[in-house]
Amino acid sequence: MKSRSQDQSFSDSRELDRSYDPLTGSIADDGELSTVCYRPEGLDRLVQQTNFSKKELQLLYRGFKNVTCMCFSECPSGVVNEETFKSIYSQFFPQGDSTMYAHFLFEAFDTHNNGAVSFEDFVLSLSIILRGSITDKLNWAFNLYDLNKDGCITREEMTDIMHSIYDMMGKYTYPSMKDSAPKDHVDSFFQKMDKNNDGVVTIEEFLETCQKDENIMQSMHMFDNVI
């Protein structure tokens, strides 16, 4: 029987030579090692930081690696830059132009503001979207809409968001949308959210209004059973 110290030594050696992937539980061959440029944070740490189990994180990591390997065939960096993110996202909305909305979404996922989305960035946001509390989900949505991250949503910001959504959906939706639809949605948003009529929506106003809106509350549970 091997001693605990022997087991630890073997584990440490796999980590040190970077041949062992703690998330997938696999050992890379020499060909894979030549292209590995990135390793995520430890599995146990991500379990603590997210609402995912070890098994779920392993599955998510395999999917993330497959995407980055397809996008970076020569030397996968393990992170996704904005142009790649836009390219991937556009495949889900072939009938429209998702460029601008993907830009806003990328900035929300890029938690370190370094122009790249790592696996850690990805699962931290995904954990909130899929498994977070109602307040966590609403805070994440507010951060998405607050484009300059100054703590409030302006009409200009919400207008940019709405135009990006309508561009993404395309012109050939049924029923067809009026040209004034983005502006109408912005007007409705501020009429409902801007309690003191000062022209901006704060996080307090956003949370209070959303938590009293039955339709919004139902939408918060839309992705509860995705994984």
PDB file of C-alpha atoms in Angstrom:
ATOM      1  CA  MET A   1       0.000   0.000   0.000  1.00  0.00           C
ATOM      2  CA  LYS A   2       1.345   3.438  -0.914  1.00  0.00           C
ATOM      3  CA  SER A   3       1.793   5.957   1.832  1.00  0.00           C
ATOM      4  CA  ARG A   4      -0.054   9.270   1.849  1.00  0.00           C
ATOM      5  CA  SER A   5       3.216  11.106   1.247  1.00  0.00           C
ATOM      6  CA  GLN A   6       3.837   8.981  -1.866  1.00  0.00           C
ATOM      7  CA  ASP A   7       0.380   9.784  -3.203  1.00  0.00           C
ATOM      8  CA  GLN A   8       0.916  13.485  -2.539  1.00  0.00           C
ATOM      9  CA  SER A   9       4.313  13.372  -4.193  1.00  0.00           C
ATOM     10  CA  PHE A  10       2.823  11.772  -7.304  1.00  0.00           C
ATOM     11  CA  SER A  11       0.026  14.369  -7.369  1.00  0.00           C
ATOM     12  CA  ASP A  12       2.483  17.218  -6.954  1.00  0.00           C
ATOM     13  CA  SER A  13       4.679  15.910  -9.766  1.00  0.00           C
ATOM     14  CA  ARG A  14       1.721  15.818 -12.150  1.00  0.00           C
ATOM     15  CA  GLU A  15       0.856  19.398 -11.243  1.00  0.00           C
ATOM     16  CA  LEU A  16       4.434  20.599 -11.574  1.00  0.00           C
ATOM     17  CA  ASP A  17       5.061  19.134 -15.011  1.00  0.00           C
ATOM     18  CA  ARG A  18       1.577  20.432 -16.016  1.00  0.00           C
ATOM     19  CA  SER A  19       0.676  17.082 -17.526  1.00  0.00           C
ATOM     20  CA  TYR A  20      -2.242  16.570 -15.152  1.00  0.00           C
ATOM     21  CA  ASP A  21      -5.477  18.471 -15.584  1.00  0.00           C
ATOM     22  CA  PRO A  22      -7.152  18.797 -12.152  1.00  0.00           C
ATOM     23  CA  LEU A  23     -10.472  19.791 -13.688  1.00  0.00           C
ATOM     24  CA  THR A  24     -10.852  17.001 -16.226  1.00  0.00           C
ATOM     25  CA  GLY A  25      -8.860  14.486 -14.213  1.00  0.00           C
ATOM     26  CA  SER A  26      -6.877  13.513 -17.308  1.00  0.00           C
ATOM     27  CA  ILE A  27      -3.191  13.343 -18.159  1.00  0.00           C
ATOM     28  CA  ALA A  28      -2.143  15.134 -21.325  1.00  0.00           C
ATOM     29  CA  ASP A  29       0.106  13.400 -23.830  1.00  0.00           C
ATOM     30  CA  ASP A  30       3.216  14.999 -25.304  1.00  0.00           C
ATOM     31  CA  GLY A  31       1.280  16.442 -28.241  1.00  0.00           C
ATOM     32  CA  GLU A  32      -1.205  18.121 -25.947  1.00  0.00           C
ATOM     33  CA  LEU A  33       1.548  19.435 -23.703  1.00  0.00           C
ATOM     34  CA  SER A  34       3.148  21.259 -26.601  1.00  0.00           C
ATOM     35  CA  THR A  35       0.021  23.403 -27.014  1.00  0.00           C
ATOM     36  CA  VAL A  36      -1.020  23.959 -23.405  1.00  0.00           C
ATOM     37  CA  CYS A  37      -0.613  27.629 -22.510  1.00  0.00           C
ATOM     38  CA  TYR A  38      -3.080  28.045 -19.687  1.00  0.00           C
ATOM     39  CA  ARG A  39      -4.355  26.294 -16.589  1.00  0.00           C
ATOM     40  CA  PRO A  40      -7.406  27.352 -14.579  1.00  0.00           C
ATOM     41  CA  GLU A  41      -7.578  27.831 -10.839  1.00  0.00           C
ATOM     42  CA  GLY A  42      -7.740  24.700  -8.684  1.00  0.00           C
ATOM     43  CA  LEU A  43     -10.936  22.710  -8.767  1.00  0.00           C
ATOM     44  CA  ASP A  44     -11.568  22.931  -5.020  1.00  0.00           C
ATOM     45  CA  ARG A  45     -11.262  26.704  -5.128  1.00  0.00           C
ATOM     46  CA  LEU A  46     -13.789  26.989  -7.951  1.00  0.00           C
ATOM     47  CA  VAL A  47     -16.206  24.717  -6.085  1.00  0.00           C
ATOM     48  CA  GLN A  48     -16.040  27.176  -3.181  1.00  0.00           C
ATOM     49  CA  GLN A  49     -16.451  30.235  -5.411  1.00  0.00           C
ATOM     50  CA  THR A  50     -19.349  28.925  -7.512  1.00  0.00           C
ATOM     51  CA  ASN A  51     -22.557  26.946  -7.096  1.00  0.00           C
ATOM     52  CA  PHE A  52     -21.285  24.078  -9.249  1.00  0.00           C
ATOM     53  CA  SER A  53     -20.128  20.650  -8.128  1.00  0.00           C
ATOM     54  CA  LYS A  54     -16.754  19.175  -9.088  1.00  0.00           C
ATOM     55  CA  LYS A  55     -18.390  17.013 -11.731  1.00  0.00           C
ATOM     56  CA  GLU A  56     -20.241  19.953 -13.257  1.00  0.00           C
ATOM     57  CA  LEU A  57     -17.062  22.042 -13.341  1.00  0.00           C
ATOM     58  CA  GLN A  58     -15.201  19.233 -15.079  1.00  0.00           C
ATOM     59  CA  LEU A  59     -17.899  19.009 -17.749  1.00  0.00           C
ATOM     60  CA  LEU A  60     -17.952  22.785 -18.213  1.00  0.00           C
ATOM     61  CA  TYR A  61     -14.169  22.884 -18.474  1.00  0.00           C
ATOM     62  CA  ARG A  62     -14.102  20.194 -21.160  1.00  0.00           C
ATOM     63  CA  GLY A  63     -16.599  22.225 -23.171  1.00  0.00           C
ATOM     64  CA  PHE A  64     -14.645  25.434 -22.643  1.00  0.00           C
ATOM     65  CA  LYS A  65     -11.404  23.741 -23.727  1.00  0.00           C
ATOM     66  CA  ASN A  66     -13.064  22.363 -26.867  1.00  0.00           C
ATOM     67  CA  VAL A  67     -14.224  25.848 -27.854  1.00  0.00           C
ATOM     68  CA  THR A  68     -10.841  27.475 -27.268  1.00  0.00           C
ATOM     69  CA  CYS A  69      -9.034  24.664 -29.102  1.00  0.00           C
ATOM     70  CA  MET A  70     -11.287  25.139 -32.128  1.00  0.00           C
ATOM     71  CA  CYS A  71     -10.666  28.883 -32.064  1.00  0.00           C
ATOM     72  CA  PHE A  72      -6.917  28.661 -31.468  1.00  0.00           C
ATOM     73  CA  SER A  73      -5.853  25.611 -33.451  1.00  0.00           C
ATOM     74  CA  GLU A  74      -2.136  26.354 -33.339  1.00  0.00           C
ATOM     75  CA  CYS A  75      -1.678  27.315 -29.696  1.00  0.00           C
ATOM     76  CA  PRO A  76      -4.824  27.375 -27.565  1.00  0.00           C
ATOM     77  CA  SER A  77      -4.407  30.072 -24.945  1.00  0.00           C
ATOM     78  CA  GLY A  78      -7.280  28.844 -22.806  1.00  0.00           C
ATOM     79  CA  VAL A  79      -8.875  32.292 -22.773  1.00  0.00           C
ATOM     80  CA  VAL A  80     -11.287  33.907 -25.212  1.00  0.00           C
ATOM     81  CA  ASN A  81     -10.717  37.405 -26.558  1.00  0.00           C
ATOM     82  CA  GLU A  82     -13.533  39.708 -27.649  1.00  0.00           C
ATOM     83  CA  GLU A  83     -13.364  38.984 -31.369  1.00  0.00           C
ATOM     84  CA  THR A  84     -13.540  35.238 -30.756  1.00  0.00           C
ATOM     85  CA  PHE A  85     -16.388  35.719 -28.283  1.00  0.00           C
ATOM     86  CA  LYS A  86     -18.312  37.714 -30.910  1.00  0.00           C
ATOM     87  CA  SER A  87     -17.670  35.040 -33.519  1.00  0.00           C
ATOM     88  CA  ILE A  88     -18.956  32.285 -31.234  1.00  0.00           C
ATOM     89  CA  TYR A  89     -21.993  34.296 -30.122  1.00  0.00           C
ATOM     90  CA  SER A  90     -22.961  35.206 -33.692  1.00  0.00           C
ATOM     91  CA  GLN A  91     -23.581  31.523 -34.461  1.00  0.00           C
ATOM     92  CA  PHE A  92     -26.603  31.597 -32.155  1.00  0.00           C
ATOM     93  CA  PHE A  93     -28.180  34.562 -34.000  1.00  0.00           C
ATOM     94  CA  PRO A  94     -27.477  34.034 -37.701  1.00  0.00           C
ATOM     95  CA  GLN A  95     -30.519  36.075 -38.708  1.00  0.00           C
ATOM     96  CA  GLY A  96     -29.251  39.291 -37.092  1.00  0.00           C
ATOM     97  CA  ASP A  97     -26.171  41.235 -36.086  1.00  0.00           C
ATOM     98  CA  SER A  98     -25.121  40.277 -32.554  1.00  0.00           C
ATOM     99  CA  THR A  99     -21.822  42.227 -32.631  1.00  0.00           C
ATOM    100  CA  MET A 100     -22.797  45.026 -30.254  1.00  0.00           C
ATOM    101  CA  TYR A 101     -24.719  42.907 -27.760  1.00  0.00           C
ATOM    102  CA  ALA A 102     -21.844  40.405 -27.705  1.00  0.00           C
ATOM    103  CA  HIS A 103     -19.517  43.325 -26.925  1.00  0.00           C
ATOM    104  CA  PHE A 104     -21.636  44.312 -23.912  1.00  0.00           C
ATOM    105  CA  LEU A 105     -21.911  40.689 -22.785  1.00  0.00           C
ATOM    106  CA  PHE A 106     -18.157  40.166 -23.148  1.00  0.00           C
ATOM    107  CA  GLU A 107     -17.469  43.161 -20.905  1.00  0.00           C
ATOM    108  CA  ALA A 108     -19.811  41.705 -18.282  1.00  0.00           C
ATOM    109  CA  PHE A 109     -17.958  38.351 -18.385  1.00  0.00           C
ATOM    110  CA  ASP A 110     -14.520  39.992 -18.432  1.00  0.00           C
ATOM    111  CA  THR A 111     -14.410  40.495 -14.674  1.00  0.00           C
ATOM    112  CA  HIS A 112     -10.725  41.482 -14.632  1.00  0.00           C
ATOM    113  CA  ASN A 113     -11.107  44.037 -17.456  1.00  0.00           C
ATOM    114  CA  ASN A 114      -8.088  42.593 -19.253  1.00  0.00           C
ATOM    115  CA  GLY A 115      -9.676  41.967 -22.647  1.00  0.00           C
ATOM    116  CA  ALA A 116     -10.001  38.220 -22.159  1.00  0.00           C
ATOM    117  CA  VAL A 117     -12.511  35.794 -20.655  1.00  0.00           C
ATOM    118  CA  SER A 118     -10.855  32.926 -18.813  1.00  0.00           C
ATOM    119  CA  PHE A 119     -12.549  29.750 -17.619  1.00  0.00           C
ATOM    120  CA  GLU A 120     -12.737  31.280 -14.133  1.00  0.00           C
ATOM    121  CA  ASP A 121     -14.466  34.403 -15.518  1.00  0.00           C
ATOM    122  CA  PHE A 122     -16.859  32.193 -17.452  1.00  0.00           C
ATOM    123  CA  VAL A 123     -17.941  29.910 -14.596  1.00  0.00           C
ATOM    124  CA  LEU A 124     -18.193  32.708 -12.018  1.00  0.00           C
ATOM    125  CA  SER A 125     -20.707  34.562 -14.188  1.00  0.00           C
ATOM    126  CA  LEU A 126     -22.451  31.377 -15.294  1.00  0.00           C
ATOM    127  CA  SER A 127     -22.835  30.350 -11.666  1.00  0.00           C
ATOM    128  CA  ILE A 128     -24.665  33.595 -10.928  1.00  0.00           C
ATOM    129  CA  ILE A 129     -26.866  33.392 -14.034  1.00  0.00           C
ATOM    130  CA  LEU A 130     -27.849  29.757 -13.478  1.00  0.00           C
ATOM    131  CA  ARG A 131     -27.569  29.176  -9.735  1.00  0.00           C
ATOM    132  CA  GLY A 132     -27.328  32.585  -8.073  1.00  0.00           C
ATOM    133  CA  SER A 133     -29.882  34.131  -5.749  1.00  0.00           C
ATOM    134  CA  ILE A 134     -32.461  36.523  -7.184  1.00  0.00           C
ATOM    135  CA  THR A 135     -30.449  39.462  -5.861  1.00  0.00           C
ATOM    136  CA  ASP A 136     -27.216  38.111  -7.375  1.00  0.00           C
ATOM    137  CA  LYS A 137     -28.886  37.656 -10.758  1.00  0.00           C
ATOM    138  CA  LEU A 138     -30.371  41.148 -10.694  1.00  0.00           C
ATOM    139  CA  ASN A 139     -27.041  42.676  -9.697  1.00  0.00           C
ATOM    140  CA  TRP A 140     -25.378  40.873 -12.612  1.00  0.00           C
ATOM    141  CA  ALA A 141     -28.046  42.148 -15.028  1.00  0.00           C
ATOM    142  CA  PHE A 142     -27.657  45.697 -13.686  1.00  0.00           C
ATOM    143  CA  ASN A 143     -23.898  45.492 -14.231  1.00  0.00           C
ATOM    144  CA  LEU A 144     -24.539  44.401 -17.825  1.00  0.00           C
ATOM    145  CA  TYR A 145     -26.779  47.422 -18.476  1.00  0.00           C
ATOM    146  CA  ASP A 146     -24.531  49.878 -16.617  1.00  0.00           C
ATOM    147  CA  LEU A 147     -22.131  50.184 -19.527  1.00  0.00           C
ATOM    148  CA  ASN A 148     -19.643  52.622 -17.980  1.00  0.00           C
ATOM    149  CA  LYS A 149     -19.887  50.996 -14.526  1.00  0.00           C
ATOM    150  CA  ASP A 150     -20.637  54.258 -12.713  1.00  0.00           C
ATOM    151  CA  GLY A 151     -23.423  52.778 -10.585  1.00  0.00           C
ATOM    152  CA  CYS A 152     -26.453  53.942 -12.576  1.00  0.00           C
ATOM    153  CA  ILE A 153     -28.168  53.243 -15.895  1.00  0.00           C
ATOM    154  CA  THR A 154     -28.757  56.226 -18.175  1.00  0.00           C
ATOM    155  CA  ARG A 155     -31.168  56.545 -21.068  1.00  0.00           C
ATOM    156  CA  GLU A 156     -28.231  56.517 -23.460  1.00  0.00           C
ATOM    157  CA  GLU A 157     -26.945  53.247 -22.034  1.00  0.00           C
ATOM    158  CA  MET A 158     -30.331  51.551 -22.138  1.00  0.00           C
ATOM    159  CA  THR A 159     -30.889  52.842 -25.672  1.00  0.00           C
ATOM    160  CA  ASP A 160     -27.599  51.263 -26.775  1.00  0.00           C
ATOM    161  CA  ILE A 161     -28.594  48.015 -25.084  1.00  0.00           C
ATOM    162  CA  MET A 162     -32.034  47.928 -26.701  1.00  0.00           C
ATOM    163  CA  HIS A 163     -30.678  48.727 -30.172  1.00  0.00           C
ATOM    164  CA  SER A 164     -28.125  45.943 -29.791  1.00  0.00           C
ATOM    165  CA  ILE A 165     -30.873  43.473 -28.823  1.00  0.00           C
ATOM    166  CA  TYR A 166     -33.073  44.425 -31.764  1.00  0.00           C
ATOM    167  CA  ASP A 167     -30.101  44.257 -34.144  1.00  0.00           C
ATOM    168  CA  MET A 168     -29.321  40.797 -32.782  1.00  0.00           C
ATOM    169  CA  MET A 169     -32.886  39.553 -33.271  1.00  0.00           C
ATOM    170  CA  GLY A 170     -32.884  40.711 -36.901  1.00  0.00           C
ATOM    171  CA  LYS A 171     -35.386  42.544 -39.063  1.00  0.00           C
ATOM    172  CA  TYR A 172     -37.411  39.516 -40.066  1.00  0.00           C
ATOM    173  CA  THR A 173     -38.998  38.601 -36.755  1.00  0.00           C
ATOM    174  CA  TYR A 174     -42.645  37.674 -36.472  1.00  0.00           C
ATOM    175  CA  PRO A 175     -44.588  39.712 -35.714  1.00  0.00           C
ATOM    176  CA  SER A 176     -42.463  42.425 -37.287  1.00  0.00           C
ATOM    177  CA  MET A 177     -41.215  45.161 -34.980  1.00  0.00           C
ATOM    178  CA  LYS A 178     -41.736  48.862 -35.449  1.00  0.00           C
ATOM    179  CA  ASP A 179     -38.719  51.116 -35.910  1.00  0.00           C
ATOM    180  CA  SER A 180     -39.730  52.894 -32.723  1.00  0.00           C
ATOM    181  CA  ALA A 181     -39.638  49.669 -30.660  1.00  0.00           C
ATOM    182  CA  PRO A 182     -36.220  50.255 -29.021  1.00  0.00           C
ATOM    183  CA  LYS A 183     -37.196  53.777 -27.930  1.00  0.00           C
ATOM    184  CA  ASP A 184     -40.581  52.546 -26.711  1.00  0.00           C
ATOM    185  CA  HIS A 185     -38.868  49.934 -24.548  1.00  0.00           C
ATOM    186  CA  VAL A 186     -36.467  52.484 -23.104  1.00  0.00           C
ATOM    187  CA  ASP A 187     -39.368  54.817 -22.278  1.00  0.00           C
ATOM    188  CA  SER A 188     -41.219  51.963 -20.598  1.00  0.00           C
ATOM    189  CA  PHE A 189     -38.101  50.937 -18.671  1.00  0.00           C
ATOM    190  CA  PHE A 190     -37.566  54.418 -17.231  1.00  0.00           C
ATOM    191  CA  GLN A 191     -41.235  55.001 -16.518  1.00  0.00           C
ATOM    192  CA  LYS A 192     -41.217  51.851 -14.417  1.00  0.00           C
ATOM    193  CA  MET A 193     -37.728  52.030 -12.861  1.00  0.00           C
ATOM    194  CA  ASP A 194     -36.855  55.714 -12.418  1.00  0.00           C
ATOM    195  CA  LYS A 195     -38.802  56.325  -9.216  1.00  0.00           C
ATOM    196  CA  ASN A 196     -37.548  59.849  -8.524  1.00  0.00           C
ATOM    197  CA  ASN A 197     -37.542  60.950 -12.181  1.00  0.00           C
ATOM    198  CA  ASP A 198     -33.938  62.099 -12.131  1.00  0.00           C
ATOM    199  CA  GLY A 199     -33.127  60.546 -15.502  1.00  0.00           C
ATOM    200  CA  VAL A 200     -31.059  57.617 -14.209  1.00  0.00           C
ATOM    201  CA  VAL A 201     -31.835  54.247 -12.638  1.00  0.00           C
ATOM    202  CA  THR A 202     -29.823  53.300  -9.560  1.00  0.00           C
ATOM    203  CA  ILE A 203     -29.212  49.765  -8.337  1.00  0.00           C
ATOM    204  CA  GLU A 204     -31.663  50.383  -5.473  1.00  0.00           C
ATOM    205  CA  GLU A 205     -34.432  51.465  -7.875  1.00  0.00           C
ATOM    206  CA  PHE A 206     -33.635  48.540 -10.168  1.00  0.00           C
ATOM    207  CA  LEU A 207     -33.755  45.934  -7.413  1.00  0.00           C
ATOM    208  CA  GLU A 208     -36.907  47.341  -5.809  1.00  0.00           C
ATOM    209  CA  THR A 209     -38.844  47.466  -9.089  1.00  0.00           C
ATOM    210  CA  CYS A 210     -37.715  44.071 -10.360  1.00  0.00           C
ATOM    211  CA  GLN A 211     -38.515  42.314  -7.090  1.00  0.00           C
ATOM    212  CA  LYS A 212     -42.072  43.647  -7.242  1.00  0.00           C
ATOM    213  CA  ASP A 213     -42.597  42.612 -10.863  1.00  0.00           C
ATOM    214  CA  GLU A 214     -44.054  39.096 -11.168  1.00  0.00           C
ATOM    215  CA  ASN A 215     -42.965  38.630 -14.803  1.00  0.00           C
ATOM    216  CA  ILE A 216     -39.371  39.625 -14.049  1.00  0.00           C
ATOM    217  CA  MET A 217     -39.286  37.328 -11.039  1.00  0.00           C
ATOM    218  CA  GLN A 218     -40.497  34.411 -13.153  1.00  0.00           C
ATOM    219  CA  SER A 219     -37.833  35.125 -15.776  1.00  0.00           C
ATOM    220  CA  MET A 220     -35.160  34.916 -13.070  1.00  0.00           C
ATOM    221  CA  HIS A 221     -35.909  31.192 -12.788  1.00  0.00           C
ATOM    222  CA  MET A 222     -35.792  30.541 -16.531  1.00  0.00           C
ATOM    223  CA  PHE A 223     -32.368  28.846 -16.430  1.00  0.00           C
ATOM    224  CA  ASP A 224     -32.626  27.119 -13.059  1.00  0.00           C
ATOM    225  CA  ASN A 225     -32.503  23.599 -14.497  1.00  0.00           C
ATOM    226  CA  VAL A 226     -30.208  24.139 -17.476  1.00  0.00           C
ATOM    227  CA  ILE A 227     -27.345  22.144 -15.934  1.00  0.00           C
TER     228      ILE A 227
END
